């Protein structure tokens, strides 16, 4: 298939691009390299451009005779979305809607969307099934849910199918340690814990110790980035005209912030200095996937089925790239 991957030089995007290329697809990566990394994707696949430049995207859809779009390009920091919602609505919603409409006009029939467990808000049941109520508790989650709704409306009205993948917490790196997680600024727990272990930052702050969880810290479901990548390829195969698919992608097991930090200490053999801080706005206490649907309907399974296995790959990446893609 000829596939356009927006945000394909980013963390989850670049691992997915690698998987798609290995499976014989023709991939055009569209990325502004603000958060993505040139070194994370093959040079010949990369087109540098901004999502807001809809004419540039339109031209690529036509000239590269694109058959499917995987749309990663988005801002993804929950905390920032609370303090700067306009940035999130503009990038994650307005520009995405423009892209969706150009896809419709150009007859693109398959669309895979990077959604999030943040669309569930504070879940009423755990593990969370796909048909659980979606009531986001932060602007990031609102933007993702709004676009999910737009996709459903488009698929009802036009000859078009989509699959929305609701990622839980992506972690880990390519098995060969060649690509991995590198955000600037880094806000995510797993890379921050490794950096603290390596002495590159003074400590990790635990955001909130008074949650209604066994140890008082937030519980999340960590899934390996390469297992997220395979979910996209399976989704593309499954989408047919009129498909309105939604799948959680997680392992179905939760780990608290303290457990993640302890696991990073076990993997590295190093101490992770920790400070306790207040809650971060917008964080639900527990987000754990029910992954039954994607297992049954797409035949997806996680190659990395434990936190330890996921963190082992991340540690290789952090050791071989102490400055991320900067080195
Ligand atoms: N977290 C933390 N300290 C940090 C970063 C994150 O305690 O410096 C917590 C955060 O509150 C959440 C979990 O770790 O409960 C995972 O956060 P992350 O930002 O990695 O991913 P998110 O869940 O926001 O997608």
Tab-separated table of C-alpha atoms and ligand atoms in Angstrom:
chain	number	residue	atom	x	y	z
A	1	UNK	CA	0.000	0.000	0.000
A	2	UNK	CA	1.085	3.605	-0.575
A	3	UNK	CA	0.799	5.199	2.854
A	4	UNK	CA	1.200	8.759	4.096
A	5	UNK	CA	2.358	8.856	7.709
A	6	UNK	CA	1.987	12.273	9.335
A	7	UNK	CA	4.243	12.744	12.327
A	8	UNK	CA	6.191	9.738	11.089
A	9	UNK	CA	9.517	10.998	12.459
A	10	UNK	CA	8.160	11.080	16.009
A	11	UNK	CA	8.443	8.403	18.640
A	12	UNK	CA	5.568	6.055	17.806
A	13	UNK	CA	5.515	7.204	14.179
A	14	UNK	CA	9.129	6.281	13.439
A	15	UNK	CA	8.780	2.795	14.884
A	16	UNK	CA	5.626	2.308	12.824
A	17	UNK	CA	7.297	3.561	9.650
A	18	UNK	CA	10.070	1.056	10.140
A	19	UNK	CA	7.548	-1.750	10.539
A	20	UNK	CA	5.566	-0.694	7.457
A	21	UNK	CA	8.700	-0.498	5.298
A	22	UNK	CA	9.806	-3.927	6.518
A	23	UNK	CA	6.431	-5.231	5.383
A	24	UNK	CA	6.846	-3.888	1.864
A	25	UNK	CA	4.665	-0.793	2.011
A	26	UNK	CA	5.569	2.435	0.211
A	27	UNK	CA	5.748	5.085	2.893
A	28	UNK	CA	5.787	8.877	2.696
A	29	UNK	CA	6.679	10.419	6.060
A	30	UNK	CA	5.368	13.951	6.604
A	31	UNK	CA	6.876	15.685	9.614
A	32	UNK	CA	7.892	19.228	10.542
A	33	UNK	CA	10.759	17.873	12.687
A	34	UNK	CA	9.727	20.095	15.573
A	35	UNK	CA	9.323	17.048	17.780
A	36	UNK	CA	10.321	14.375	15.268
A	37	UNK	CA	13.891	13.493	14.323
A	38	UNK	CA	15.386	13.370	10.846
A	39	UNK	CA	17.626	10.451	11.864
A	40	UNK	CA	14.607	8.381	12.942
A	41	UNK	CA	13.422	7.679	9.392
A	42	UNK	CA	15.031	6.859	6.040
A	43	UNK	CA	15.968	10.116	4.262
A	44	UNK	CA	14.270	9.060	1.029
A	45	UNK	CA	10.905	8.623	2.804
A	46	UNK	CA	10.893	12.000	4.570
A	47	UNK	CA	9.037	15.101	3.422
A	48	UNK	CA	9.511	18.040	5.792
A	49	UNK	CA	6.357	20.094	6.105
A	50	UNK	CA	3.767	21.478	8.474
A	51	UNK	CA	0.383	19.952	9.083
A	52	UNK	CA	-1.180	23.394	8.741
A	53	UNK	CA	0.107	23.580	5.160
A	54	UNK	CA	-2.848	21.726	3.776
A	55	UNK	CA	-1.968	22.398	0.142
A	56	UNK	CA	1.384	20.708	0.630
A	57	UNK	CA	-0.380	17.671	2.099
A	58	UNK	CA	-2.948	17.679	-0.675
A	59	UNK	CA	-0.210	17.688	-3.267
A	60	UNK	CA	1.447	14.683	-1.613
A	61	UNK	CA	-1.831	12.775	-1.532
A	62	UNK	CA	-2.177	13.280	-5.281
A	63	UNK	CA	1.410	13.044	-6.524
A	64	UNK	CA	2.320	10.016	-4.377
A	65	UNK	CA	-1.061	8.383	-5.166
A	66	UNK	CA	-1.652	7.760	-1.477
A	67	UNK	CA	-4.083	4.962	-0.586
A	68	UNK	CA	-4.042	5.198	3.196
A	69	UNK	CA	-3.162	7.791	5.814
A	70	UNK	CA	-1.831	7.137	9.295
A	71	UNK	CA	-2.183	10.325	11.265
A	72	UNK	CA	0.233	10.651	14.181
A	73	UNK	CA	1.102	14.348	13.945
A	74	UNK	CA	-0.178	15.884	17.161
A	75	UNK	CA	0.848	17.466	20.404
A	76	UNK	CA	0.750	14.998	23.264
A	77	UNK	CA	1.593	16.547	26.617
A	78	UNK	CA	-1.358	16.390	28.969
A	79	UNK	CA	0.020	19.074	31.294
A	80	UNK	CA	0.734	21.541	28.474
A	81	UNK	CA	-2.746	20.999	27.051
A	82	UNK	CA	-4.167	22.225	30.349
A	83	UNK	CA	-2.082	25.413	30.368
A	84	UNK	CA	-2.244	26.090	26.607
A	85	UNK	CA	-5.469	24.583	25.223
A	86	UNK	CA	-5.497	26.795	22.114
A	87	UNK	CA	-2.286	25.178	20.918
A	88	UNK	CA	-3.880	21.741	21.298
A	89	UNK	CA	-7.204	22.566	19.652
A	90	UNK	CA	-5.424	24.208	16.738
A	91	UNK	CA	-2.890	21.466	16.074
A	92	UNK	CA	-4.775	18.372	17.101
A	93	UNK	CA	-8.208	19.331	15.890
A	94	UNK	CA	-8.290	22.114	13.280
A	95	UNK	CA	-5.313	20.874	11.259
A	96	UNK	CA	-6.475	17.275	11.573
A	97	UNK	CA	-9.940	18.174	10.295
A	98	UNK	CA	-8.361	19.895	7.304
A	99	UNK	CA	-6.381	16.757	6.559
A	100	UNK	CA	-9.443	14.559	6.938
A	101	UNK	CA	-11.375	16.648	4.474
A	102	UNK	CA	-8.590	16.553	1.891
A	103	UNK	CA	-8.525	12.787	2.308
A	104	UNK	CA	-12.245	12.687	1.547
A	105	UNK	CA	-11.861	14.920	-1.489
A	106	UNK	CA	-8.985	12.811	-2.808
A	107	UNK	CA	-10.815	9.538	-2.325
A	108	UNK	CA	-8.528	8.147	0.404
A	109	UNK	CA	-10.406	5.158	1.776
A	110	UNK	CA	-8.318	4.148	4.786
A	111	UNK	CA	-7.414	6.318	7.740
A	112	UNK	CA	-5.698	5.238	10.963
A	113	UNK	CA	-5.825	7.710	13.816
A	114	UNK	CA	-3.570	7.938	16.867
A	115	UNK	CA	-6.009	8.329	19.687
A	116	UNK	CA	-5.453	7.864	23.375
A	117	UNK	CA	-6.624	6.331	26.598
A	118	UNK	CA	-6.973	9.996	27.649
A	119	UNK	CA	-10.329	9.963	25.803
A	120	UNK	CA	-11.767	7.829	28.622
A	121	UNK	CA	-11.092	10.350	31.368
A	122	UNK	CA	-11.655	8.846	34.794
A	123	UNK	CA	-12.794	5.344	33.886
A	124	UNK	CA	-15.896	3.857	35.429
A	125	UNK	CA	-14.475	0.345	34.994
A	126	UNK	CA	-10.946	-1.042	34.846
A	127	UNK	CA	-9.665	-2.645	32.625
A	128	UNK	CA	-11.323	-0.212	30.219
A	129	UNK	CA	-13.203	-1.695	27.239
A	130	UNK	CA	-13.588	0.298	24.013
A	131	UNK	CA	-17.280	0.912	24.613
A	132	UNK	CA	-16.665	2.518	28.018
A	133	UNK	CA	-17.909	6.109	28.389
A	134	UNK	CA	-15.497	8.647	26.950
A	135	UNK	CA	-15.354	11.712	29.205
A	136	UNK	CA	-11.866	13.211	28.930
A	137	UNK	CA	-10.552	15.211	31.870
A	138	UNK	CA	-8.022	17.329	29.985
A	139	UNK	CA	-7.902	19.335	26.747
A	140	UNK	CA	-5.567	16.822	25.088
A	141	UNK	CA	-8.183	14.110	25.585
A	142	UNK	CA	-10.939	16.431	24.360
A	143	UNK	CA	-9.109	17.092	21.095
A	144	UNK	CA	-8.550	13.376	20.492
A	145	UNK	CA	-12.170	12.515	21.223
A	146	UNK	CA	-13.498	15.323	19.025
A	147	UNK	CA	-11.503	13.985	16.084
A	148	UNK	CA	-12.728	10.435	16.756
A	149	UNK	CA	-16.281	11.803	16.442
A	150	UNK	CA	-15.447	13.550	13.172
A	151	UNK	CA	-14.066	10.300	11.767
A	152	UNK	CA	-17.253	8.440	12.688
A	153	UNK	CA	-19.395	11.087	11.008
A	154	UNK	CA	-17.275	11.043	7.853
A	155	UNK	CA	-17.377	7.235	7.669
A	156	UNK	CA	-21.162	7.325	7.986
A	157	UNK	CA	-21.521	9.811	5.145
A	158	UNK	CA	-18.722	8.923	2.719
A	159	UNK	CA	-17.098	5.803	1.215
A	160	UNK	CA	-14.348	5.811	3.753
A	161	UNK	CA	-13.186	3.608	6.606
A	162	UNK	CA	-11.112	4.332	9.639
A	163	UNK	CA	-9.518	2.757	12.652
A	164	UNK	CA	-8.773	4.716	15.767
A	165	UNK	CA	-6.101	3.230	18.015
A	166	UNK	CA	-6.328	4.315	21.612
A	167	UNK	CA	-2.786	4.025	22.876
A	168	UNK	CA	-2.108	3.511	26.513
A	169	UNK	CA	1.412	4.496	27.623
A	170	UNK	CA	4.017	3.937	24.916
A	171	UNK	CA	7.465	2.974	26.158
A	172	UNK	CA	10.581	1.124	25.033
A	173	UNK	CA	12.743	1.367	21.937
A	174	UNK	CA	13.666	-0.617	18.831
A	175	UNK	CA	15.296	-3.941	19.748
A	176	UNK	CA	18.556	-2.930	18.055
A	177	UNK	CA	18.692	0.297	20.089
A	178	UNK	CA	18.847	2.433	16.940
A	179	UNK	CA	15.690	4.480	17.493
A	180	UNK	CA	13.895	5.319	20.709
A	181	UNK	CA	12.199	7.966	22.789
A	182	UNK	CA	13.606	11.503	22.623
A	183	UNK	CA	11.290	14.415	23.373
A	184	UNK	CA	12.306	18.027	23.991
A	185	UNK	CA	11.227	18.959	26.541
A	186	UNK	CA	10.914	15.475	28.012
A	187	UNK	CA	7.798	15.140	30.152
A	188	UNK	CA	7.245	11.379	30.216
A	189	UNK	CA	7.906	9.244	33.236
A	190	UNK	CA	9.916	6.407	31.689
A	191	UNK	CA	12.594	8.445	29.878
A	192	UNK	CA	12.833	10.841	32.832
A	193	UNK	CA	13.454	7.927	35.196
A	194	UNK	CA	16.267	6.653	32.956
A	195	UNK	CA	17.784	10.139	32.742
A	196	UNK	CA	17.654	10.483	36.500
A	197	UNK	CA	19.305	7.049	36.879
A	198	UNK	CA	22.058	8.197	34.518
A	199	UNK	CA	22.549	11.389	36.527
A	200	UNK	CA	21.491	13.556	33.575
A	201	UNK	CA	18.749	15.175	35.629
A	202	UNK	CA	18.846	15.533	39.423
A	203	UNK	CA	15.662	13.583	40.197
A	204	UNK	CA	12.227	12.471	39.020
A	205	UNK	CA	9.247	14.172	40.607
A	206	UNK	CA	6.399	11.833	41.493
A	207	UNK	CA	3.259	13.749	40.563
A	208	UNK	CA	0.895	13.016	43.412
A	209	UNK	CA	1.100	10.450	46.210
A	210	UNK	CA	-2.505	10.700	47.411
A	211	UNK	CA	-4.349	8.958	44.579
A	212	UNK	CA	-6.830	6.203	45.449
A	213	UNK	CA	-4.384	3.503	44.305
A	214	UNK	CA	-2.459	0.883	46.337
A	215	UNK	CA	0.653	3.046	46.761
A	216	UNK	CA	-0.974	6.441	46.216
A	217	UNK	CA	0.616	7.081	42.807
A	218	UNK	CA	-1.010	6.930	39.353
A	219	UNK	CA	-1.333	3.587	37.608
A	220	UNK	CA	-0.770	3.298	33.854
A	221	UNK	CA	-0.632	0.498	31.287
A	222	UNK	CA	2.760	0.571	29.525
A	223	UNK	CA	2.985	-0.949	26.042
A	224	UNK	CA	6.060	-1.357	23.850
A	225	UNK	CA	6.317	1.070	20.962
A	226	UNK	CA	7.017	-1.774	18.492
A	227	UNK	CA	3.830	-3.509	19.634
A	228	UNK	CA	1.982	-0.257	18.931
A	229	UNK	CA	3.635	-0.256	15.497
A	230	UNK	CA	2.308	-3.705	14.594
A	231	UNK	CA	-1.191	-2.626	15.626
A	232	UNK	CA	-1.159	0.011	12.860
A	233	UNK	CA	-0.266	-2.487	10.163
A	234	UNK	CA	-2.997	-4.861	11.345
A	235	UNK	CA	-5.491	-1.989	11.431
A	236	UNK	CA	-4.701	-1.058	7.830
A	237	UNK	CA	-5.372	-4.619	6.719
A	238	UNK	CA	-8.695	-4.673	8.532
A	239	UNK	CA	-10.153	-1.348	7.352
A	240	UNK	CA	-12.782	-1.623	4.613
A	241	UNK	CA	-15.092	1.092	3.224
A	242	UNK	CA	-17.455	2.094	6.004
A	243	UNK	CA	-15.285	0.580	8.772
A	244	UNK	CA	-15.594	2.421	12.061
A	245	UNK	CA	-13.044	0.606	14.157
A	246	UNK	CA	-11.654	1.512	17.563
A	247	UNK	CA	-9.150	-0.519	19.553
A	248	UNK	CA	-7.312	-0.057	22.790
A	249	UNK	CA	-3.632	-0.886	22.591
A	250	UNK	CA	-2.195	-1.807	25.957
A	251	UNK	CA	-1.148	-4.902	27.861
A	252	UNK	CA	-4.066	-4.942	30.279
A	253	UNK	CA	-1.789	-4.574	33.307
A	254	UNK	CA	-1.162	-1.462	35.329
A	255	UNK	CA	1.972	-0.214	37.055
A	256	UNK	CA	2.149	2.671	39.496
A	257	UNK	CA	4.629	5.518	39.151
A	258	UNK	CA	6.589	4.048	42.068
A	259	UNK	CA	6.601	0.600	40.441
A	260	UNK	CA	7.922	2.062	37.190
A	261	UNK	CA	10.717	3.835	39.051
A	262	UNK	CA	11.582	0.630	40.941
A	263	UNK	CA	11.612	-1.289	37.645
A	264	UNK	CA	13.982	1.272	36.096
A	265	UNK	CA	16.270	0.821	39.115
A	266	UNK	CA	16.149	-2.959	38.658
A	267	UNK	CA	16.899	-2.772	34.924
A	268	UNK	CA	19.744	-0.266	35.272
A	269	UNK	CA	21.160	-1.367	38.616
A	270	UNK	CA	21.233	2.375	39.418
A	271	UNK	CA	19.404	4.501	41.941
A	272	UNK	CA	16.682	6.812	40.612
A	273	UNK	CA	16.577	9.912	42.841
A	274	UNK	CA	12.953	10.785	43.546
A	275	UNK	CA	11.112	13.797	44.922
A	276	UNK	CA	7.459	13.793	45.788
A	277	UNK	CA	5.372	16.585	44.324
A	278	UNK	CA	1.748	17.584	43.896
A	279	UNK	CA	-0.603	16.011	41.392
A	280	UNK	CA	-0.280	17.072	37.749
A	281	UNK	CA	-3.510	18.601	36.463
A	282	UNK	CA	-5.508	16.328	34.190
A	283	UNK	CA	-4.140	12.956	35.352
A	284	UNK	CA	-6.748	10.245	36.098
A	285	UNK	CA	-5.663	7.842	38.891
A	286	UNK	CA	-5.813	4.586	36.888
A	287	UNK	CA	-5.754	3.872	33.136
A	288	UNK	CA	-5.498	0.201	32.195
A	289	UNK	CA	-6.671	-1.248	28.880
A	290	UNK	CA	-8.844	-4.145	28.143
A	291	UNK	CA	-6.981	-5.354	25.063
A	292	UNK	CA	-9.303	-8.276	24.321
A	293	UNK	CA	-10.877	-6.666	21.275
A	294	UNK	CA	-7.676	-6.019	19.346
A	295	UNK	CA	-6.420	-9.493	20.239
A	296	UNK	CA	-9.580	-11.192	18.992
A	297	UNK	CA	-10.429	-9.026	15.990
A	298	UNK	CA	-6.960	-8.172	14.650
A	299	UNK	CA	-4.959	-11.082	16.048
A	300	UNK	CA	-2.664	-8.562	17.745
A	301	UNK	CA	-0.411	-9.759	20.532
A	302	UNK	CA	2.369	-8.044	22.416
A	303	UNK	CA	5.883	-9.271	21.713
A	304	UNK	CA	7.011	-7.432	24.852
A	305	UNK	CA	4.577	-8.633	27.466
A	306	UNK	CA	6.132	-7.354	30.667
A	307	UNK	CA	7.299	-3.988	31.957
A	308	UNK	CA	10.756	-5.465	32.434
A	309	UNK	CA	11.003	-6.540	28.790
A	310	UNK	CA	9.856	-3.079	27.658
A	311	UNK	CA	12.306	-1.250	29.914
A	312	UNK	CA	15.229	-3.469	28.850
A	313	UNK	CA	14.902	-2.089	25.318
A	314	UNK	CA	14.569	1.486	26.601
A	315	UNK	CA	17.718	1.069	28.681
A	316	UNK	CA	19.707	-0.097	25.627
A	317	UNK	CA	18.549	3.042	23.804
A	318	UNK	CA	19.417	5.392	26.664
A	319	UNK	CA	22.848	3.813	27.075
A	320	UNK	CA	23.729	3.938	23.390
A	321	UNK	CA	22.176	7.419	22.884
A	322	UNK	CA	22.797	9.355	26.112
A	323	UNK	CA	21.794	12.552	24.294
A	324	UNK	CA	19.004	10.983	22.284
A	325	UNK	CA	19.208	11.670	18.561
A	326	UNK	CA	21.602	14.507	19.362
A	327	UNK	CA	24.393	11.931	19.524
B	1	LIG	N1	4.595	11.233	36.007
B	1	LIG	C1	5.296	11.548	37.155
B	1	LIG	N2	6.414	12.335	37.032
B	1	LIG	C2	6.869	12.791	35.830
B	1	LIG	C3	6.147	12.436	34.667
B	1	LIG	C4	5.018	11.659	34.800
B	1	LIG	O1	4.914	11.175	38.271
B	1	LIG	O2	7.880	13.506	35.785
B	1	LIG	C5	3.393	10.382	36.109
B	1	LIG	C6	2.151	11.031	35.523
B	1	LIG	O3	1.478	11.772	36.510
B	1	LIG	C7	1.376	9.816	35.054
B	1	LIG	C8	2.440	8.782	34.714
B	1	LIG	O4	3.633	9.225	35.358
B	1	LIG	O5	0.593	9.306	36.094
B	1	LIG	C9	2.712	8.679	33.236
B	1	LIG	O6	2.879	9.993	32.743
B	1	LIG	P1	3.505	10.268	31.305
B	1	LIG	O7	3.663	11.760	31.182
B	1	LIG	O8	4.715	9.417	31.108
B	1	LIG	O9	2.411	9.734	30.291
B	1	LIG	P2	0.850	10.108	30.160
B	1	LIG	O10	0.132	9.180	31.106
B	1	LIG	O11	0.682	11.552	30.481
B	1	LIG	O12	0.548	9.793	28.734
